[in-house]
mmCIF file with all atom_site columns, C-alpha atoms in Angstrom:
data_model
loop_
_atom_site.group_PDB
_atom_site.id
_atom_site.type_symbol
_atom_site.label_atom_id
_atom_site.label_alt_id
_atom_site.label_comp_id
_atom_site.label_asym_id
_atom_site.label_entity_id
_atom_site.label_seq_id
_atom_site.pdbx_PDB_ins_code
_atom_site.Cartn_x
_atom_site.Cartn_y
_atom_site.Cartn_z
_atom_site.occupancy
_atom_site.B_iso_or_equiv
_atom_site.pdbx_formal_charge
_atom_site.auth_seq_id
_atom_site.auth_comp_id
_atom_site.auth_asym_id
_atom_site.auth_atom_id
_atom_site.pdbx_PDB_model_num
ATOM 1   C CA . MET I 1 1   ? 148.604 91.402  138.394 1.00 0.00 ? 8   MET I CA 1
ATOM 2   C CA . ILE I 1 2   ? 147.701 89.019  135.557 1.00 0.00 ? 9   ILE I CA 1
ATOM 3   C CA . ILE I 1 3   ? 144.014 89.597  136.249 1.00 0.00 ? 10  ILE I CA 1
ATOM 4   C CA . LEU I 1 4   ? 144.501 93.392  136.131 1.00 0.00 ? 11  LEU I CA 1
ATOM 5   C CA . VAL I 1 5   ? 146.388 93.146  132.823 1.00 0.00 ? 12  VAL I CA 1
ATOM 6   C CA . SER I 1 6   ? 143.669 90.886  131.396 1.00 0.00 ? 13  SER I CA 1
ATOM 7   C CA . ILE I 1 7   ? 140.927 93.306  132.428 1.00 0.00 ? 14  ILE I CA 1
ATOM 8   C CA . THR I 1 8   ? 142.886 96.185  130.896 1.00 0.00 ? 15  THR I CA 1
ATOM 9   C CA . ILE I 1 9   ? 143.345 94.306  127.618 1.00 0.00 ? 16  ILE I CA 1
ATOM 10  C CA . ILE I 1 10  ? 139.653 93.402  127.506 1.00 0.00 ? 17  ILE I CA 1
ATOM 11  C CA . TYR I 1 11  ? 138.705 97.018  128.239 1.00 0.00 ? 18  TYR I CA 1
ATOM 12  C CA . ILE I 1 12  ? 140.975 98.314  125.480 1.00 0.00 ? 19  ILE I CA 1
ATOM 13  C CA . PHE I 1 13  ? 139.597 95.692  123.097 1.00 0.00 ? 20  PHE I CA 1
ATOM 14  C CA . ILE I 1 14  ? 136.017 96.759  123.863 1.00 0.00 ? 21  ILE I CA 1
ATOM 15  C CA . VAL I 1 15  ? 136.887 100.448 123.420 1.00 0.00 ? 22  VAL I CA 1
ATOM 16  C CA . VAL I 1 16  ? 138.545 99.700  120.059 1.00 0.00 ? 23  VAL I CA 1
ATOM 17  C CA . LEU I 1 17  ? 135.485 97.714  118.927 1.00 0.00 ? 24  LEU I CA 1
ATOM 18  C CA . LEU I 1 18  ? 133.107 100.502 119.969 1.00 0.00 ? 25  LEU I CA 1
ATOM 19  C CA . LYS I 1 19  ? 135.265 103.139 118.298 1.00 0.00 ? 26  LYS I CA 1
ATOM 20  C CA . SER I 1 20  ? 135.505 101.049 115.142 1.00 0.00 ? 27  SER I CA 1
ATOM 21  C CA . ALA I 1 21  ? 131.719 100.587 115.119 1.00 0.00 ? 28  ALA I CA 1
ATOM 22  C CA . GLU I 1 22  ? 131.242 104.327 115.603 1.00 0.00 ? 29  GLU I CA 1
ATOM 23  C CA . ILE I 1 23  ? 133.577 105.142 112.703 1.00 0.00 ? 30  ILE I CA 1
ATOM 24  C CA . LYS I 1 24  ? 131.771 102.656 110.451 1.00 0.00 ? 31  LYS I CA 1
ATOM 25  C CA . ARG I 1 25  ? 128.399 104.089 111.438 1.00 0.00 ? 32  ARG I CA 1
ATOM 26  C CA . ASN I 1 26  ? 129.583 107.664 110.799 1.00 0.00 ? 33  ASN I CA 1
ATOM 27  C CA . ASN I 1 27  ? 130.893 106.636 107.378 1.00 0.00 ? 34  ASN I CA 1
ATOM 28  C CA . LYS I 1 28  ? 127.537 105.100 106.550 1.00 0.00 ? 35  LYS I CA 1
ATOM 29  C CA . ILE I 1 29  ? 125.739 108.210 107.765 1.00 0.00 ? 36  ILE I CA 1
ATOM 30  C CA . GLN I 1 30  ? 127.900 110.359 105.464 1.00 0.00 ? 37  GLN I CA 1
ATOM 31  C CA . LYS I 1 31  ? 127.096 108.088 102.530 1.00 0.00 ? 38  LYS I CA 1
ATOM 32  C CA . LEU I 1 32  ? 123.383 108.360 103.334 1.00 0.00 ? 39  LEU I CA 1
ATOM 33  C CA . ARG I 1 33  ? 123.686 112.145 103.522 1.00 0.00 ? 40  ARG I CA 1
ATOM 34  C CA . SER I 1 34  ? 125.073 112.248 99.991  1.00 0.00 ? 41  SER I CA 1
ATOM 35  C CA . SER I 1 35  ? 122.301 110.051 98.579  1.00 0.00 ? 42  SER I CA 1
ATOM 36  C CA . LYS I 1 36  ? 119.220 111.296 96.725  1.00 0.00 ? 43  LYS I CA 1
ATOM 37  C CA . TYR I 1 37  ? 117.003 109.871 99.473  1.00 0.00 ? 44  TYR I CA 1
ATOM 38  C CA . TYR I 1 38  ? 118.382 112.260 102.075 1.00 0.00 ? 45  TYR I CA 1
ATOM 39  C CA . VAL I 1 39  ? 116.773 115.176 100.223 1.00 0.00 ? 46  VAL I CA 1
ATOM 40  C CA . GLN I 1 40  ? 113.316 113.774 101.112 1.00 0.00 ? 47  GLN I CA 1
ATOM 41  C CA . LEU I 1 41  ? 114.087 113.741 104.823 1.00 0.00 ? 48  LEU I CA 1
ATOM 42  C CA . ARG I 1 42  ? 115.669 117.189 104.710 1.00 0.00 ? 49  ARG I CA 1
ATOM 43  C CA . ASN I 1 43  ? 112.733 118.707 102.828 1.00 0.00 ? 50  ASN I CA 1
ATOM 44  C CA . LEU I 1 44  ? 110.233 117.146 105.216 1.00 0.00 ? 51  LEU I CA 1
ATOM 45  C CA . LEU I 1 45  ? 112.054 118.528 108.247 1.00 0.00 ? 52  LEU I CA 1
ATOM 46  C CA . GLU I 1 46  ? 112.425 121.945 106.611 1.00 0.00 ? 53  GLU I CA 1
ATOM 47  C CA . ASP I 1 47  ? 108.655 121.948 106.070 1.00 0.00 ? 54  ASP I CA 1
ATOM 48  C CA . CYS I 1 48  ? 108.278 121.215 109.765 1.00 0.00 ? 55  CYS I CA 1
ATOM 49  C CA . THR I 1 49  ? 110.440 124.189 110.771 1.00 0.00 ? 56  THR I CA 1
ATOM 50  C CA . ILE I 1 50  ? 107.998 126.462 108.919 1.00 0.00 ? 57  ILE I CA 1
ATOM 51  C CA . VAL I 1 51  ? 104.734 124.798 109.974 1.00 0.00 ? 58  VAL I CA 1
ATOM 52  C CA . ASN I 1 52  ? 105.781 124.607 113.608 1.00 0.00 ? 59  ASN I CA 1
ATOM 53  C CA . LYS I 1 53  ? 105.497 128.385 113.876 1.00 0.00 ? 60  LYS I CA 1
ATOM 54  C CA . SER I 1 54  ? 101.718 128.128 113.350 1.00 0.00 ? 61  SER I CA 1
ATOM 55  C CA . PHE I 1 55  ? 100.759 124.593 114.365 1.00 0.00 ? 62  PHE I CA 1
ATOM 56  C CA . TYR I 1 56  ? 102.902 123.000 117.052 1.00 0.00 ? 63  TYR I CA 1
ATOM 57  C CA . ILE I 1 57  ? 104.259 119.572 116.122 1.00 0.00 ? 64  ILE I CA 1
ATOM 58  C CA . MET I 1 58  ? 103.322 117.351 119.038 1.00 0.00 ? 65  MET I CA 1
ATOM 59  C CA . SER I 1 59  ? 105.171 114.257 117.828 1.00 0.00 ? 66  SER I CA 1
ATOM 60  C CA . PHE I 1 60  ? 107.042 112.877 114.827 1.00 0.00 ? 67  PHE I CA 1
ATOM 61  C CA . GLU I 1 61  ? 107.426 109.103 114.533 1.00 0.00 ? 68  GLU I CA 1
ATOM 62  C CA . ILE I 1 62  ? 109.391 107.184 111.888 1.00 0.00 ? 69  ILE I CA 1
ATOM 63  C CA . GLU I 1 63  ? 109.394 103.395 111.706 1.00 0.00 ? 70  GLU I CA 1
ATOM 64  C CA . GLU I 1 64  ? 110.760 100.925 109.172 1.00 0.00 ? 71  GLU I CA 1
ATOM 65  C CA . GLU I 1 65  ? 108.276 99.018  107.047 1.00 0.00 ? 72  GLU I CA 1
ATOM 66  C CA . ASN I 1 66  ? 108.497 95.260  106.428 1.00 0.00 ? 73  ASN I CA 1
ATOM 67  C CA . ALA I 1 67  ? 110.282 96.043  103.161 1.00 0.00 ? 74  ALA I CA 1
ATOM 68  C CA . LYS I 1 68  ? 113.753 97.183  104.206 1.00 0.00 ? 75  LYS I CA 1
ATOM 69  C CA . GLY I 1 69  ? 114.671 100.680 103.110 1.00 0.00 ? 76  GLY I CA 1
ATOM 70  C CA . PHE I 1 70  ? 111.147 102.085 103.417 1.00 0.00 ? 77  PHE I CA 1
ATOM 71  C CA . TYR I 1 71  ? 110.113 104.058 106.494 1.00 0.00 ? 78  TYR I CA 1
ATOM 72  C CA . HIS I 1 72  ? 106.586 105.069 107.429 1.00 0.00 ? 79  HIS I CA 1
ATOM 73  C CA . PHE I 1 73  ? 106.311 108.395 109.221 1.00 0.00 ? 80  PHE I CA 1
ATOM 74  C CA . SER I 1 74  ? 103.493 110.199 111.018 1.00 0.00 ? 81  SER I CA 1
ATOM 75  C CA . ILE I 1 75  ? 103.528 113.814 112.203 1.00 0.00 ? 82  ILE I CA 1
ATOM 76  C CA . ARG I 1 76  ? 100.895 115.154 114.607 1.00 0.00 ? 83  ARG I CA 1
ATOM 77  C CA . PHE I 1 77  ? 100.073 118.867 114.217 1.00 0.00 ? 84  PHE I CA 1
ATOM 78  C CA . SER I 1 78  ? 98.193  120.496 117.060 1.00 0.00 ? 85  SER I CA 1
ATOM 79  C CA . ASP I 1 79  ? 94.854  122.165 116.115 1.00 0.00 ? 86  ASP I CA 1
ATOM 80  C CA . LEU I 1 80  ? 95.437  121.835 112.356 1.00 0.00 ? 87  LEU I CA 1
ATOM 81  C CA . GLY I 1 81  ? 92.487  119.478 111.927 1.00 0.00 ? 88  GLY I CA 1
ATOM 82  C CA . LYS I 1 82  ? 89.912  121.636 113.669 1.00 0.00 ? 89  LYS I CA 1
ATOM 83  C CA . TYR I 1 83  ? 90.919  125.100 112.496 1.00 0.00 ? 90  TYR I CA 1
ATOM 84  C CA . VAL I 1 84  ? 92.010  124.415 108.915 1.00 0.00 ? 91  VAL I CA 1
ATOM 85  C CA . ILE I 1 85  ? 91.285  121.014 107.381 1.00 0.00 ? 92  ILE I CA 1
ATOM 86  C CA . GLU I 1 86  ? 87.810  120.262 108.724 1.00 0.00 ? 93  GLU I CA 1
ATOM 87  C CA . SER I 1 87  ? 86.374  123.712 107.977 1.00 0.00 ? 94  SER I CA 1
ATOM 88  C CA . GLN I 1 88  ? 87.732  123.620 104.426 1.00 0.00 ? 95  GLN I CA 1
ATOM 89  C CA . ARG I 1 89  ? 86.464  120.082 103.882 1.00 0.00 ? 96  ARG I CA 1
ATOM 90  C CA . PHE I 1 90  ? 82.989  121.172 104.970 1.00 0.00 ? 97  PHE I CA 1
ATOM 91  C CA . ALA I 1 91  ? 83.068  124.026 102.445 1.00 0.00 ? 98  ALA I CA 1
ATOM 92  C CA . MET I 1 92  ? 84.205  121.614 99.720  1.00 0.00 ? 99  MET I CA 1
ATOM 93  C CA . GLU I 1 93  ? 81.393  119.178 100.535 1.00 0.00 ? 100 GLU I CA 1
ATOM 94  C CA . ILE I 1 94  ? 78.870  121.968 99.960  1.00 0.00 ? 101 ILE I CA 1
ATOM 95  C CA . ALA I 1 95  ? 80.618  122.955 96.721  1.00 0.00 ? 102 ALA I CA 1
ATOM 96  C CA . GLU I 1 96  ? 80.629  119.322 95.585  1.00 0.00 ? 103 GLU I CA 1
ATOM 97  C CA . GLN I 1 97  ? 76.856  119.125 95.954  1.00 0.00 ? 104 GLN I CA 1
ATOM 98  C CA . GLN I 1 98  ? 76.582  122.177 93.712  1.00 0.00 ? 105 GLN I CA 1
ATOM 99  C CA . VAL I 1 99  ? 78.884  120.543 91.132  1.00 0.00 ? 106 VAL I CA 1
ATOM 100 C CA . LYS I 1 100 ? 76.767  117.393 91.118  1.00 0.00 ? 107 LYS I CA 1
ATOM 101 C CA . SER I 1 101 ? 73.586  119.431 90.725  1.00 0.00 ? 108 SER I CA 1
ATOM 102 C CA . TYR I 1 102 ? 75.131  121.288 87.795  1.00 0.00 ? 109 TYR I CA 1
ATOM 103 C CA . TYR I 1 103 ? 76.165  118.017 86.133  1.00 0.00 ? 110 TYR I CA 1
ATOM 104 C CA . GLN I 1 104 ? 72.701  116.537 86.620  1.00 0.00 ? 111 GLN I CA 1
ATOM 105 C CA . SER I 1 105 ? 71.018  119.598 85.120  1.00 0.00 ? 112 SER I CA 1
ATOM 106 C CA . GLU I 1 106 ? 73.354  119.449 82.113  1.00 0.00 ? 113 GLU I CA 1
ATOM 107 C CA . ILE I 1 107 ? 72.493  115.780 81.540  1.00 0.00 ? 114 ILE I CA 1
ATOM 108 C CA . GLU I 1 108 ? 68.748  116.482 81.777  1.00 0.00 ? 115 GLU I CA 1
ATOM 109 C CA . HIS I 1 109 ? 69.090  119.091 79.033  1.00 0.00 ? 116 HIS I CA 1
ATOM 110 C CA . LEU I 1 110 ? 70.519  116.501 76.662  1.00 0.00 ? 117 LEU I CA 1
ATOM 111 C CA . LYS I 1 111 ? 67.185  114.925 75.711  1.00 0.00 ? 118 LYS I CA 1
ATOM 112 C CA . GLY I 1 112 ? 66.950  114.869 71.948  1.00 0.00 ? 119 GLY I CA 1
ATOM 113 C CA . HIS I 1 113 ? 70.610  115.894 71.511  1.00 0.00 ? 120 HIS I CA 1
ATOM 114 C CA . ASN I 1 114 ? 73.856  114.033 70.854  1.00 0.00 ? 121 ASN I CA 1
ATOM 115 C CA . LEU I 1 115 ? 74.203  112.091 74.111  1.00 0.00 ? 122 LEU I CA 1
ATOM 116 C CA . ILE I 1 116 ? 77.879  111.081 73.847  1.00 0.00 ? 123 ILE I CA 1
ATOM 117 C CA . THR I 1 117 ? 79.101  114.565 72.980  1.00 0.00 ? 124 THR I CA 1
ATOM 118 C CA . GLY I 1 118 ? 76.858  116.177 75.581  1.00 0.00 ? 125 GLY I CA 1
ATOM 119 C CA . VAL I 1 119 ? 77.972  113.886 78.397  1.00 0.00 ? 126 VAL I CA 1
ATOM 120 C CA . LYS I 1 120 ? 81.622  114.504 77.580  1.00 0.00 ? 127 LYS I CA 1
ATOM 121 C CA . MET I 1 121 ? 81.085  118.263 77.605  1.00 0.00 ? 128 MET I CA 1
ATOM 122 C CA . ALA I 1 122 ? 79.250  118.051 80.940  1.00 0.00 ? 129 ALA I CA 1
ATOM 123 C CA . MET I 1 123 ? 82.035  115.921 82.439  1.00 0.00 ? 130 MET I CA 1
ATOM 124 C CA . ASP I 1 124 ? 84.698  118.324 81.170  1.00 0.00 ? 131 ASP I CA 1
ATOM 125 C CA . LYS I 1 125 ? 82.866  121.287 82.688  1.00 0.00 ? 132 LYS I CA 1
ATOM 126 C CA . THR I 1 126 ? 82.362  119.611 86.066  1.00 0.00 ? 133 THR I CA 1
ATOM 127 C CA . TYR I 1 127 ? 86.027  118.525 86.121  1.00 0.00 ? 134 TYR I CA 1
ATOM 128 C CA . ALA I 1 128 ? 87.074  122.132 85.477  1.00 0.00 ? 135 ALA I CA 1
ATOM 129 C CA . MET I 1 129 ? 84.810  123.249 88.324  1.00 0.00 ? 136 MET I CA 1
ATOM 130 C CA . ARG I 1 130 ? 86.288  120.656 90.694  1.00 0.00 ? 137 ARG I CA 1
ATOM 131 C CA . LEU I 1 131 ? 89.819  121.557 89.672  1.00 0.00 ? 138 LEU I CA 1
ATOM 132 C CA . LYS I 1 132 ? 89.163  125.210 90.475  1.00 0.00 ? 139 LYS I CA 1
ATOM 133 C CA . ILE I 1 133 ? 87.689  124.250 93.858  1.00 0.00 ? 140 ILE I CA 1
ATOM 134 C CA . GLN I 1 134 ? 90.722  122.072 94.584  1.00 0.00 ? 141 GLN I CA 1
ATOM 135 C CA . GLU I 1 135 ? 93.208  124.763 93.570  1.00 0.00 ? 142 GLU I CA 1
ATOM 136 C CA . ASN I 1 136 ? 91.517  127.280 95.842  1.00 0.00 ? 143 ASN I CA 1
ATOM 137 C CA . SER I 1 137 ? 91.355  124.757 98.694  1.00 0.00 ? 144 SER I CA 1
ATOM 138 C CA . ASP I 1 138 ? 95.018  123.798 98.273  1.00 0.00 ? 145 ASP I CA 1
ATOM 139 C CA . ALA I 1 139 ? 96.024  127.457 98.262  1.00 0.00 ? 146 ALA I CA 1
ATOM 140 C CA . HIS I 1 140 ? 93.967  128.091 101.393 1.00 0.00 ? 147 HIS I CA 1
ATOM 141 C CA . PHE I 1 141 ? 95.494  125.072 103.148 1.00 0.00 ? 148 PHE I CA 1
ATOM 142 C CA . PHE I 1 142 ? 99.101  126.065 102.478 1.00 0.00 ? 149 PHE I CA 1
ATOM 143 C CA . ARG I 1 143 ? 98.407  129.710 103.284 1.00 0.00 ? 150 ARG I CA 1
ATOM 144 C CA . GLU I 1 144 ? 97.094  128.673 106.703 1.00 0.00 ? 151 GLU I CA 1
ATOM 145 C CA . LEU I 1 145 ? 99.797  126.039 107.164 1.00 0.00 ? 152 LEU I CA 1
ATOM 146 C CA . PHE I 1 146 ? 102.609 128.515 106.570 1.00 0.00 ? 153 PHE I CA 1
ATOM 147 C CA . ASN I 1 147 ? 100.926 131.456 108.288 1.00 0.00 ? 154 ASN I CA 1
ATOM 148 C CA . GLY I 1 148 ? 100.448 133.447 105.098 1.00 0.00 ? 155 GLY I CA 1
ATOM 149 C CA . ARG I 1 149 ? 104.035 133.102 103.932 1.00 0.00 ? 156 ARG I CA 1
ATOM 150 C CA . SER I 1 150 ? 104.638 132.370 100.259 1.00 0.00 ? 157 SER I CA 1
ATOM 151 C CA . PHE I 1 151 ? 107.380 130.136 98.830  1.00 0.00 ? 158 PHE I CA 1
ATOM 152 C CA . PRO I 1 152 ? 106.829 130.103 95.040  1.00 0.00 ? 159 PRO I CA 1
ATOM 153 C CA . SER I 1 153 ? 110.170 128.471 94.186  1.00 0.00 ? 160 SER I CA 1
ATOM 154 C CA . ARG I 1 154 ? 110.104 125.786 96.881  1.00 0.00 ? 161 ARG I CA 1
ATOM 155 C CA . MET I 1 155 ? 108.905 122.183 96.537  1.00 0.00 ? 162 MET I CA 1
ATOM 156 C CA . PHE I 1 156 ? 107.123 120.990 99.672  1.00 0.00 ? 163 PHE I CA 1
ATOM 157 C CA . TYR I 1 157 ? 107.072 117.435 100.952 1.00 0.00 ? 164 TYR I CA 1
ATOM 158 C CA . ILE I 1 158 ? 103.893 117.970 102.955 1.00 0.00 ? 165 ILE I CA 1
ATOM 159 C CA . THR I 1 159 ? 100.933 117.513 100.614 1.00 0.00 ? 166 THR I CA 1
ATOM 160 C CA . SER I 1 160 ? 97.450  118.987 100.609 1.00 0.00 ? 167 SER I CA 1
ATOM 161 C CA . PRO I 1 161 ? 94.639  116.835 102.071 1.00 0.00 ? 168 PRO I CA 1
ATOM 162 C CA . TYR I 1 162 ? 92.544  117.657 99.000  1.00 0.00 ? 169 TYR I CA 1
ATOM 163 C CA . GLU I 1 163 ? 94.985  116.839 96.187  1.00 0.00 ? 170 GLU I CA 1
ATOM 164 C CA . ASN I 1 164 ? 92.932  113.905 94.826  1.00 0.00 ? 171 ASN I CA 1
ATOM 165 C CA . TYR I 1 165 ? 89.581  115.688 94.817  1.00 0.00 ? 172 TYR I CA 1
ATOM 166 C CA . ALA I 1 166 ? 89.369  116.687 91.143  1.00 0.00 ? 173 ALA I CA 1
ATOM 167 C CA . SER I 1 167 ? 91.043  113.574 89.692  1.00 0.00 ? 174 SER I CA 1
ATOM 168 C CA . SER I 1 168 ? 88.673  111.309 91.659  1.00 0.00 ? 175 SER I CA 1
ATOM 169 C CA . ASP I 1 169 ? 85.573  113.095 90.297  1.00 0.00 ? 176 ASP I CA 1
ATOM 170 C CA . GLY I 1 170 ? 84.753  114.364 93.759  1.00 0.00 ? 177 GLY I CA 1
ATOM 171 C CA . THR I 1 171 ? 84.969  110.962 95.452  1.00 0.00 ? 178 THR I CA 1
ATOM 172 C CA . TYR I 1 172 ? 87.939  111.864 97.661  1.00 0.00 ? 179 TYR I CA 1
ATOM 173 C CA . ILE I 1 173 ? 87.367  115.326 99.078  1.00 0.00 ? 180 ILE I CA 1
ATOM 174 C CA . PHE I 1 174 ? 89.752  114.412 101.877 1.00 0.00 ? 181 PHE I CA 1
ATOM 175 C CA . ASP I 1 175 ? 92.744  112.094 101.320 1.00 0.00 ? 182 ASP I CA 1
ATOM 176 C CA . PRO I 1 176 ? 92.696  109.422 104.089 1.00 0.00 ? 183 PRO I CA 1
ATOM 177 C CA . ASP I 1 177 ? 95.955  107.841 102.896 1.00 0.00 ? 184 ASP I CA 1
ATOM 178 C CA . ASP I 1 178 ? 98.063  110.889 103.742 1.00 0.00 ? 185 ASP I CA 1
ATOM 179 C CA . TRP I 1 179 ? 95.981  112.618 106.406 1.00 0.00 ? 186 TRP I CA 1
ATOM 180 C CA . LYS I 1 180 ? 93.999  111.656 109.487 1.00 0.00 ? 187 LYS I CA 1
ATOM 181 C CA . ILE I 1 181 ? 91.938  113.848 111.804 1.00 0.00 ? 188 ILE I CA 1
ATOM 182 C CA . ASP I 1 182 ? 92.188  113.029 115.503 1.00 0.00 ? 189 ASP I CA 1
ATOM 183 C CA . GLY I 1 183 ? 90.127  115.397 117.613 1.00 0.00 ? 190 GLY I CA 1
ATOM 184 C CA . ASP I 1 184 ? 91.438  118.919 117.030 1.00 0.00 ? 191 ASP I CA 1
ATOM 185 C CA . ASP I 1 185 ? 94.720  117.636 115.624 1.00 0.00 ? 192 ASP I CA 1
ATOM 186 C CA . ALA I 1 186 ? 95.789  116.444 112.177 1.00 0.00 ? 193 ALA I CA 1
ATOM 187 C CA . ILE I 1 187 ? 98.253  113.651 111.436 1.00 0.00 ? 194 ILE I CA 1
ATOM 188 C CA . PHE I 1 188 ? 100.243 113.691 108.222 1.00 0.00 ? 195 PHE I CA 1
ATOM 189 C CA . MET I 1 189 ? 101.516 110.285 107.073 1.00 0.00 ? 196 MET I CA 1
ATOM 190 C CA . GLY I 1 190 ? 103.860 109.143 104.342 1.00 0.00 ? 197 GLY I CA 1
ATOM 191 C CA . ILE I 1 191 ? 106.814 107.015 103.290 1.00 0.00 ? 198 ILE I CA 1
ATOM 192 C CA . LEU I 1 192 ? 110.519 107.881 103.232 1.00 0.00 ? 199 LEU I CA 1
ATOM 193 C CA . GLU I 1 193 ? 112.910 105.722 101.242 1.00 0.00 ? 200 GLU I CA 1
ATOM 194 C CA . PHE I 1 194 ? 116.583 105.040 101.980 1.00 0.00 ? 201 PHE I CA 1
ATOM 195 C CA . ASP I 1 195 ? 119.267 102.725 100.631 1.00 0.00 ? 202 ASP I CA 1
ATOM 196 C CA . ARG I 1 196 ? 118.337 99.312  102.035 1.00 0.00 ? 203 ARG I CA 1
ATOM 197 C CA . ASP I 1 197 ? 122.015 98.371  102.464 1.00 0.00 ? 204 ASP I CA 1
ATOM 198 C CA . TYR I 1 198 ? 122.283 101.006 105.194 1.00 0.00 ? 205 TYR I CA 1
ATOM 199 C CA . HIS I 1 199 ? 118.871 100.549 106.768 1.00 0.00 ? 206 HIS I CA 1
ATOM 200 C CA . GLU I 1 200 ? 120.289 99.902  110.257 1.00 0.00 ? 207 GLU I CA 1
ATOM 201 C CA . THR I 1 201 ? 121.992 103.333 110.162 1.00 0.00 ? 208 THR I CA 1
ATOM 202 C CA . VAL I 1 202 ? 118.916 105.325 109.154 1.00 0.00 ? 209 VAL I CA 1
ATOM 203 C CA . PRO I 1 203 ? 117.634 105.977 112.723 1.00 0.00 ? 210 PRO I CA 1
ATOM 204 C CA . TYR I 1 204 ? 121.002 107.550 113.613 1.00 0.00 ? 211 TYR I CA 1
ATOM 205 C CA . LEU I 1 205 ? 120.944 109.669 110.445 1.00 0.00 ? 212 LEU I CA 1
ATOM 206 C CA . ILE I 1 206 ? 117.464 110.897 111.368 1.00 0.00 ? 213 ILE I CA 1
ATOM 207 C CA . GLU I 1 207 ? 118.574 111.616 114.930 1.00 0.00 ? 214 GLU I CA 1
ATOM 208 C CA . GLU I 1 208 ? 121.566 113.675 113.776 1.00 0.00 ? 215 GLU I CA 1
ATOM 209 C CA . THR I 1 209 ? 119.546 115.620 111.222 1.00 0.00 ? 216 THR I CA 1
ATOM 210 C CA . VAL I 1 210 ? 116.734 116.390 113.658 1.00 0.00 ? 217 VAL I CA 1
ATOM 211 C CA . GLU I 1 211 ? 119.178 117.588 116.310 1.00 0.00 ? 218 GLU I CA 1
ATOM 212 C CA . GLU I 1 212 ? 120.862 119.861 113.749 1.00 0.00 ? 219 GLU I CA 1
ATOM 213 C CA . MET I 1 213 ? 117.575 121.500 112.766 1.00 0.00 ? 220 MET I CA 1
ATOM 214 C CA . PHE I 1 214 ? 115.806 121.332 116.129 1.00 0.00 ? 221 PHE I CA 1
ATOM 215 C CA . PRO I 1 215 ? 118.447 121.763 118.881 1.00 0.00 ? 222 PRO I CA 1
ATOM 216 C CA . HIS I 1 216 ? 115.906 121.300 121.680 1.00 0.00 ? 223 HIS I CA 1
ATOM 217 C CA . ALA I 1 217 ? 114.245 118.206 120.226 1.00 0.00 ? 224 ALA I CA 1
ATOM 218 C CA . LYS I 1 218 ? 113.982 115.010 122.219 1.00 0.00 ? 225 LYS I CA 1
ATOM 219 C CA . VAL I 1 219 ? 114.854 112.027 120.021 1.00 0.00 ? 226 VAL I CA 1
ATOM 220 C CA . ILE I 1 220 ? 114.328 108.438 121.126 1.00 0.00 ? 227 ILE I CA 1
ATOM 221 C CA . THR I 1 221 ? 116.140 106.111 118.716 1.00 0.00 ? 228 THR I CA 1
ATOM 222 C CA . TYR I 1 222 ? 115.410 102.412 118.478 1.00 0.00 ? 229 TYR I CA 1
ATOM 223 C CA . SER I 1 223 ? 116.470 99.642  116.103 1.00 0.00 ? 230 SER I CA 1
ATOM 224 C CA . ASN I 1 224 ? 113.946 100.365 113.362 1.00 0.00 ? 231 ASN I CA 1
ATOM 225 C CA . GLY I 1 225 ? 113.045 104.005 113.822 1.00 0.00 ? 232 GLY I CA 1
ATOM 226 C CA . CYS I 1 226 ? 112.752 107.127 115.948 1.00 0.00 ? 233 CYS I CA 1
ATOM 227 C CA . PHE I 1 227 ? 110.200 108.932 118.112 1.00 0.00 ? 234 PHE I CA 1
ATOM 228 C CA . ILE I 1 228 ? 110.698 112.687 118.232 1.00 0.00 ? 235 ILE I CA 1
ATOM 229 C CA . GLN I 1 229 ? 109.178 115.338 120.481 1.00 0.00 ? 236 GLN I CA 1
ATOM 230 C CA . ASN I 1 230 ? 109.734 119.001 121.312 1.00 0.00 ? 237 ASN I CA 1
ATOM 231 C CA . LEU I 1 231 ? 110.282 120.124 117.718 1.00 0.00 ? 238 LEU I CA 1
ATOM 232 C CA . CYS I 1 232 ? 110.472 123.812 118.535 1.00 0.00 ? 239 CYS I CA 1
#
């Protein structure tokens, strides 16, 4: 009888501890939901709900960096690399050669003229050309990404692979920090930030949010992140 009572007390004690831990975790999740950092996660997942209609999201992985509060994520989009990014990059590489040829011809015409002023004018013109190429490429990318749909008043978390082209003077036609091509697929990478005091709760926040927006998703949660599949 004493043993049975002891087991019952221990069981109740464990249940109370688990319930208390669950309440604390839910409170932390609610605090995270009301923070400015939650908007980043929400926007990223909302982007995914739109993109997924055109390019199936094969996997979505989020893992905490060494610096607590910062999470690296990677999203694999099926066929996006082959049918959108690579073809546009090829077109931009051809356009870039034309920009360089134009700049070189402008410089060659400067013999006997004011060199400093002429070089600046040539650089300004080539920058304007690159900016126009980038704007057209960005527009093409998002048009393909969102299947022709337009969202003029919406800020997207997913960025264009070509956004550093003009500012880098044509050096970075494709941004390898945010995007990677793997066969036919494209992988978008980035950083999400959360309050470091609640870093152990972030995987559960992500799990809840994903399940709200993608009811059929499969979420594997571990101590420092999540692996998500079936985002449809």
